[in-house]
Coordinates of C-alpha atoms in Angstrom, one line a residue:
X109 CA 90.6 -177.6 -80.5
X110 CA 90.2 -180.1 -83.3
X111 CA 88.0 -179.6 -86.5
X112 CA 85.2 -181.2 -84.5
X113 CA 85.5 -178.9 -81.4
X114 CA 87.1 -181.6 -79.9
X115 CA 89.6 -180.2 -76.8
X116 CA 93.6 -180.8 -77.9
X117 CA 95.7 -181.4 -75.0
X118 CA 94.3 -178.7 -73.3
X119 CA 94.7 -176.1 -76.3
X120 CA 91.8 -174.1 -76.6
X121 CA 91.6 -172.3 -79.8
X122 CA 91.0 -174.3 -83.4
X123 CA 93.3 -174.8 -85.7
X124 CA 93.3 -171.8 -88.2
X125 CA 95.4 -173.4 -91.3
X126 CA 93.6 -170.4 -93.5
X127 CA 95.5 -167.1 -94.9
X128 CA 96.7 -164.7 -92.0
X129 CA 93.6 -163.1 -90.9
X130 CA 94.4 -159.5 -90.1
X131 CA 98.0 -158.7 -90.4
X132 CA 99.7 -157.0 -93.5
X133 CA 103.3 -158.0 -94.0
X134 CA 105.4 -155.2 -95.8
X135 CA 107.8 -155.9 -98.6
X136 CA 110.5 -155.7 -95.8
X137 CA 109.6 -159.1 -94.7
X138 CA 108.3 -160.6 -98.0
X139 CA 112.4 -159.6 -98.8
X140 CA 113.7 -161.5 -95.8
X141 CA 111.1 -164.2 -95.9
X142 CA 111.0 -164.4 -92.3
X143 CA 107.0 -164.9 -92.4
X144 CA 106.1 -165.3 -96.0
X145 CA 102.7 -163.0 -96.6
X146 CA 101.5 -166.7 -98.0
X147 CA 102.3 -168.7 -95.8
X148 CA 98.9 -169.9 -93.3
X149 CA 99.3 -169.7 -89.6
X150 CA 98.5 -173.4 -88.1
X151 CA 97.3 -170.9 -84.6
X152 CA 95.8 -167.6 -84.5
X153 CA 96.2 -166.3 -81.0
X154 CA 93.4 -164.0 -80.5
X155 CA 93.7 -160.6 -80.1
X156 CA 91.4 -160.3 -76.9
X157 CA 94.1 -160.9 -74.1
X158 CA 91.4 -161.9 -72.0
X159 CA 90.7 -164.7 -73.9
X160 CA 92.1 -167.8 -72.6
X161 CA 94.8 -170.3 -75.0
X162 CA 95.2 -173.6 -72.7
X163 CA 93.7 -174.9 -70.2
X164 CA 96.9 -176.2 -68.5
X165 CA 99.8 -172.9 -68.1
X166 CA 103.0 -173.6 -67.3
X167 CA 105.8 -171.1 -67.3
X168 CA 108.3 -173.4 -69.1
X169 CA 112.2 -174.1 -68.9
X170 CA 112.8 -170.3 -70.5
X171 CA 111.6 -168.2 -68.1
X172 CA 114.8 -166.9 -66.4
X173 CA 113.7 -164.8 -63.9
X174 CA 110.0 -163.8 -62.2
X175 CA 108.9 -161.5 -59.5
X176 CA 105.9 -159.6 -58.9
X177 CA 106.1 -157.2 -61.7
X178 CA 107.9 -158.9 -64.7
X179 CA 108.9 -162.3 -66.7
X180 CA 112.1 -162.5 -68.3
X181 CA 112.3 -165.3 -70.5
X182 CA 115.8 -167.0 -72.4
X183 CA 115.5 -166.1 -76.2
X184 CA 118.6 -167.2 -76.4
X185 CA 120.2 -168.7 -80.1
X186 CA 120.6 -173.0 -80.0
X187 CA 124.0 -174.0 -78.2
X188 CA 124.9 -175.6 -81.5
X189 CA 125.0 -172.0 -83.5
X190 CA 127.6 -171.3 -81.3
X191 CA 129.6 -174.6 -82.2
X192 CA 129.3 -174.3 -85.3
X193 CA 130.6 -170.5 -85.6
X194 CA 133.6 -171.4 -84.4
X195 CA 134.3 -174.7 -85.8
X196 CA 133.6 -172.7 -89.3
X197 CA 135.5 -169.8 -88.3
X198 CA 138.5 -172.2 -87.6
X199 CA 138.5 -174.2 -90.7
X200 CA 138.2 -171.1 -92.6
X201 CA 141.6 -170.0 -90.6
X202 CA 143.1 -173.1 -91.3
X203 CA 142.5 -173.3 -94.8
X204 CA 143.7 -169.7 -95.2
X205 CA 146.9 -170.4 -93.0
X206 CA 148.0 -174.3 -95.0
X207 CA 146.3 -174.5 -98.1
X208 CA 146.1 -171.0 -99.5
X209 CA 148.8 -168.9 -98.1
X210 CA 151.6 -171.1 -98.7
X211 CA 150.7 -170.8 -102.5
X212 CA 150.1 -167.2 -102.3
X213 CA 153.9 -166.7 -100.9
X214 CA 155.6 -169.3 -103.6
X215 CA 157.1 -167.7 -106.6
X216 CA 157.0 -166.5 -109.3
X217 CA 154.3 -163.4 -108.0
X218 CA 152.0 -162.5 -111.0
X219 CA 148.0 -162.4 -111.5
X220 CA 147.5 -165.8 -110.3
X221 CA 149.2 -165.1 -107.0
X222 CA 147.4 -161.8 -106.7
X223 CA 144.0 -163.9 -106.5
X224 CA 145.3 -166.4 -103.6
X225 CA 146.3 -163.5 -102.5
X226 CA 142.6 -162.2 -101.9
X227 CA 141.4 -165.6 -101.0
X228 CA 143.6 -165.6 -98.2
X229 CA 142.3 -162.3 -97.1
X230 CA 138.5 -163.3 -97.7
X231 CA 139.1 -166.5 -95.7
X232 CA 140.8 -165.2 -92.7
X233 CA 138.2 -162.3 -92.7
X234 CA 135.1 -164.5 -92.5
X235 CA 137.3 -167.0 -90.2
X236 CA 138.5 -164.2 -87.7
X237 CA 134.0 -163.0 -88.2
X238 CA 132.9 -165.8 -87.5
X239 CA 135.2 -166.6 -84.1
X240 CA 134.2 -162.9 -82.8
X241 CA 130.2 -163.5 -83.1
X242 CA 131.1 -167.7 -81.2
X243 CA 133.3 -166.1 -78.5
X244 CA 132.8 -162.6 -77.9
X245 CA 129.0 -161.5 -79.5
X246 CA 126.0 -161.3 -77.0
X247 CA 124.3 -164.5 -77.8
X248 CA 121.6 -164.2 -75.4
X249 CA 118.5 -162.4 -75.4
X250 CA 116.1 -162.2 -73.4
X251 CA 112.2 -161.1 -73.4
X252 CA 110.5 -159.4 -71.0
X253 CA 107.1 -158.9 -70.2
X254 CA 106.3 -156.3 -68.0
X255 CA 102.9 -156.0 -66.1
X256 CA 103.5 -152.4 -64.3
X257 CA 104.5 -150.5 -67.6
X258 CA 102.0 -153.0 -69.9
X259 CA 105.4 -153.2 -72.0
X260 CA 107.2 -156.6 -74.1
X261 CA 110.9 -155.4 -74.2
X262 CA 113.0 -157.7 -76.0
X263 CA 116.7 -157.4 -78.0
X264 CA 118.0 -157.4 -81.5
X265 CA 121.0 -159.0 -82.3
X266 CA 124.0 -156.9 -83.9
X267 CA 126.6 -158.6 -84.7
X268 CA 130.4 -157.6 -85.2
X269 CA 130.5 -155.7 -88.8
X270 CA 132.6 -157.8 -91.3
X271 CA 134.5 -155.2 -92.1
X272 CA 135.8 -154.2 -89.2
X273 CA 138.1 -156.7 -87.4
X274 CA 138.8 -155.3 -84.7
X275 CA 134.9 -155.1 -83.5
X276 CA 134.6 -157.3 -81.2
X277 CA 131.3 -157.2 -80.3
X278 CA 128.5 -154.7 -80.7
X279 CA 125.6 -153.9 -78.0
X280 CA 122.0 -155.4 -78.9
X281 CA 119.5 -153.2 -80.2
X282 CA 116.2 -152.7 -77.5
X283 CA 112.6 -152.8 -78.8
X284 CA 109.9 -151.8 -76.6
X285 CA 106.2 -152.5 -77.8
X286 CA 103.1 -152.4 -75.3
X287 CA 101.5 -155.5 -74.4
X288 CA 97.8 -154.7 -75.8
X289 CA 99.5 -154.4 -79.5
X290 CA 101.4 -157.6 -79.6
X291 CA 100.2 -160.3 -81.7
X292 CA 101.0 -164.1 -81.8
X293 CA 100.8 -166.9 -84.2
X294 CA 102.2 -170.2 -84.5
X295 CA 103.4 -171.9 -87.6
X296 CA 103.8 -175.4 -88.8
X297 CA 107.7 -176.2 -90.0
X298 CA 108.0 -179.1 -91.8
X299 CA 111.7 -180.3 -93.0
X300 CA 113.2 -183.2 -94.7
X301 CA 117.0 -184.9 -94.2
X302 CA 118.0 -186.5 -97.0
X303 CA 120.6 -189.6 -97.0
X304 CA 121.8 -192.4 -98.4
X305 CA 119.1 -194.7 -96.6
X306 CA 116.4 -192.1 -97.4
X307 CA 114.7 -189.1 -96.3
X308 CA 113.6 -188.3 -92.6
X309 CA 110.1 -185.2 -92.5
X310 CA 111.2 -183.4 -89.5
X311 CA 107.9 -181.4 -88.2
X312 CA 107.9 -178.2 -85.7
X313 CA 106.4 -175.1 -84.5
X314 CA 107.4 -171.9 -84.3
X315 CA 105.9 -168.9 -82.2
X316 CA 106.1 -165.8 -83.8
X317 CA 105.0 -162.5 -81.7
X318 CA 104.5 -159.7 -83.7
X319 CA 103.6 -155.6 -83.7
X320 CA 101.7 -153.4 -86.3
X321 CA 102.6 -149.8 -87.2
X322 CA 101.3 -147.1 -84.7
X323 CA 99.8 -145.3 -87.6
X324 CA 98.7 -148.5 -89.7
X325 CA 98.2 -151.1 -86.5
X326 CA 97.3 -154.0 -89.2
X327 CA 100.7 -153.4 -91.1
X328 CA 103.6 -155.7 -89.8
X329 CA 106.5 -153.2 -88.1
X330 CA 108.0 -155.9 -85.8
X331 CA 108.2 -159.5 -86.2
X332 CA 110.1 -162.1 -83.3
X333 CA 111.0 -165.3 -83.5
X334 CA 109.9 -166.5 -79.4
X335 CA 111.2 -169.7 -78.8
X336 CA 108.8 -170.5 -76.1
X337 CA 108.3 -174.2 -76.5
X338 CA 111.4 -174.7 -78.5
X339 CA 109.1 -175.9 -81.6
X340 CA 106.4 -177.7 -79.2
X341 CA 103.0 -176.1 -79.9
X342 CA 101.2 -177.5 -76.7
X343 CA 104.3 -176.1 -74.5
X344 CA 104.5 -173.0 -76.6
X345 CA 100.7 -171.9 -76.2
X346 CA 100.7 -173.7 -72.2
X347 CA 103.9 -171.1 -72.0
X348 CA 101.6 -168.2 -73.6
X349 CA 98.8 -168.9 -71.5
X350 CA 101.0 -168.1 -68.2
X351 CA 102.4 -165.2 -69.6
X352 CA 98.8 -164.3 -70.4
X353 CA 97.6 -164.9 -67.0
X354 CA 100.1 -162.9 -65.4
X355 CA 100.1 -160.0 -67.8
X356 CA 95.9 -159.6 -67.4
X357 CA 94.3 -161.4 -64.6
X358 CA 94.6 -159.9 -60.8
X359 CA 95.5 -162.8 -59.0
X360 CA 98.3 -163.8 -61.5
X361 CA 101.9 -164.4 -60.0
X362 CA 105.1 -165.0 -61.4
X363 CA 106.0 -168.6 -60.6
X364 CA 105.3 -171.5 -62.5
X365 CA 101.3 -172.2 -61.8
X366 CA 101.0 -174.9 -59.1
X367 CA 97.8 -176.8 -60.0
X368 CA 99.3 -176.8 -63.6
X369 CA 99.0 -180.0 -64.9
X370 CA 101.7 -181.7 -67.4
X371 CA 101.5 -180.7 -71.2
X372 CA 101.2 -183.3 -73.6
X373 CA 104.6 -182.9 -76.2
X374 CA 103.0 -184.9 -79.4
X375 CA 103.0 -182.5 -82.2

């Protein structure tokens, strides 16, 4: 809803745009700035999870797989971070191979060819790291909501250890949190391109889930990045509000809902 109770494209909770109301973030997360403690969520998905978000659900082009007891939705990294991995990993290579080793080999040997020396190593290690997380690290990750065991399971990247080149890959580490304790907030993004011609604001919306400490339930132990709606908040909370459905009312089912009516994608 608007400021004025006025009904958004079906969204059915106001705006929030205030400091977080309940949650604690640790230094852990101040360090990574992943959430900043300041910064306001734009959405404040209630804690009730019988309280409905939209009026219009609609599973979304994530979910993956859906049967009578589970969703599994894509979590899954952009194509482009892939792309871009390797592209970086084989300039890095190339630079390494032409422009540094060539000069690291000529004589006379001495201090300055000791550091070309290490350059070369540096850039063909960060090269060789960053081809082993494009081709060979698990990339996707999936979520999954569970509605026999009341359970969100969902996957941590790990990726191959820098200093270890012959790691190819390394398994994903598992969370599992229960349903009643997850929280979920939406944030406004707002980034700028900057050219020649001028500057282009870029605006988005990220959906965060997030779990408290057993002992301290208001203190942030888990924060994830869902990217239900791929930065679309109407899509994100129409997503939310299936999963919702499915995870609390009895005559939920795990196919996209057929009355659903389209979303609206204006931000």
């Amino acid at each position: 809803m608007g400021r004025d109770g006025i009904l958004i494209d079906g969204i059915l909770i106001d705006i929030w745009r205030k400091p977080e109301p309940r949650l604690v973030f640790s230094s852990k997360w101040k360090a990574v700035r992943l959430v900043p403690e300041t910064k306001a969520p734009y959405l404040v998905v209630p804690a009730d999870k019988t309280q409905p978000v939209h009026a219009a659900p609609q599973a979304g082009k994530r979910l993956r797989r859906a049967d009578a007891e589970a969703l599994e939705y894509d979590n899954s990294l952009p194509p482009t971070f892939k792309w871009l991995l390797a592209g970086g990993g084989l300039s890095a290579l190339a630079l390494a191979l032409v422009g540094v080793l060539p000069a690291a080999l000529s004589p006379p040997a001495g201090p300055p060819r000791v550091f070309e020396s290490l350059c070369f190593i540096l850039l063909s290690l960060l090269g060789w790291w960053c081809i082993r997380v494009a081709c060979f690290a698990k990339l996707q990750f999936p979520v999954l909501f569970d509605r026999k065991t009341r359970q969100v399971v969902f996957a941590r990247p790990r990726w191959p250890r820098f200093s270890r080149p012959w790691e190819l890959h390394r398994q994903p580490d598992r969370r599992t949190y229960r349903w009643e304790s997850t929280e979920a907030r939406l944030y406004y993004v707002q980034s700028s391109a900057h050219s020649e011609f001028g500057s282009v604001d870029y605006e988005s919306y990220e959906f965060y889930l997030l779990w408290g400490d057993e002992q301290e339930p208001t203190l942030v132990r888990e924060i994830l990045l869902f990217r239900l709606g791929d930065g679309n908040q109407h899509l994100a909370l129409a997503g939310w509000e299936h999963i919702r459905r499915f995870m609390e009312d009895s005559g939920a089912h795990g196919r996209p809902i057929e009355n659903a009516r389209p979303v609206a994608t204006a931000g």
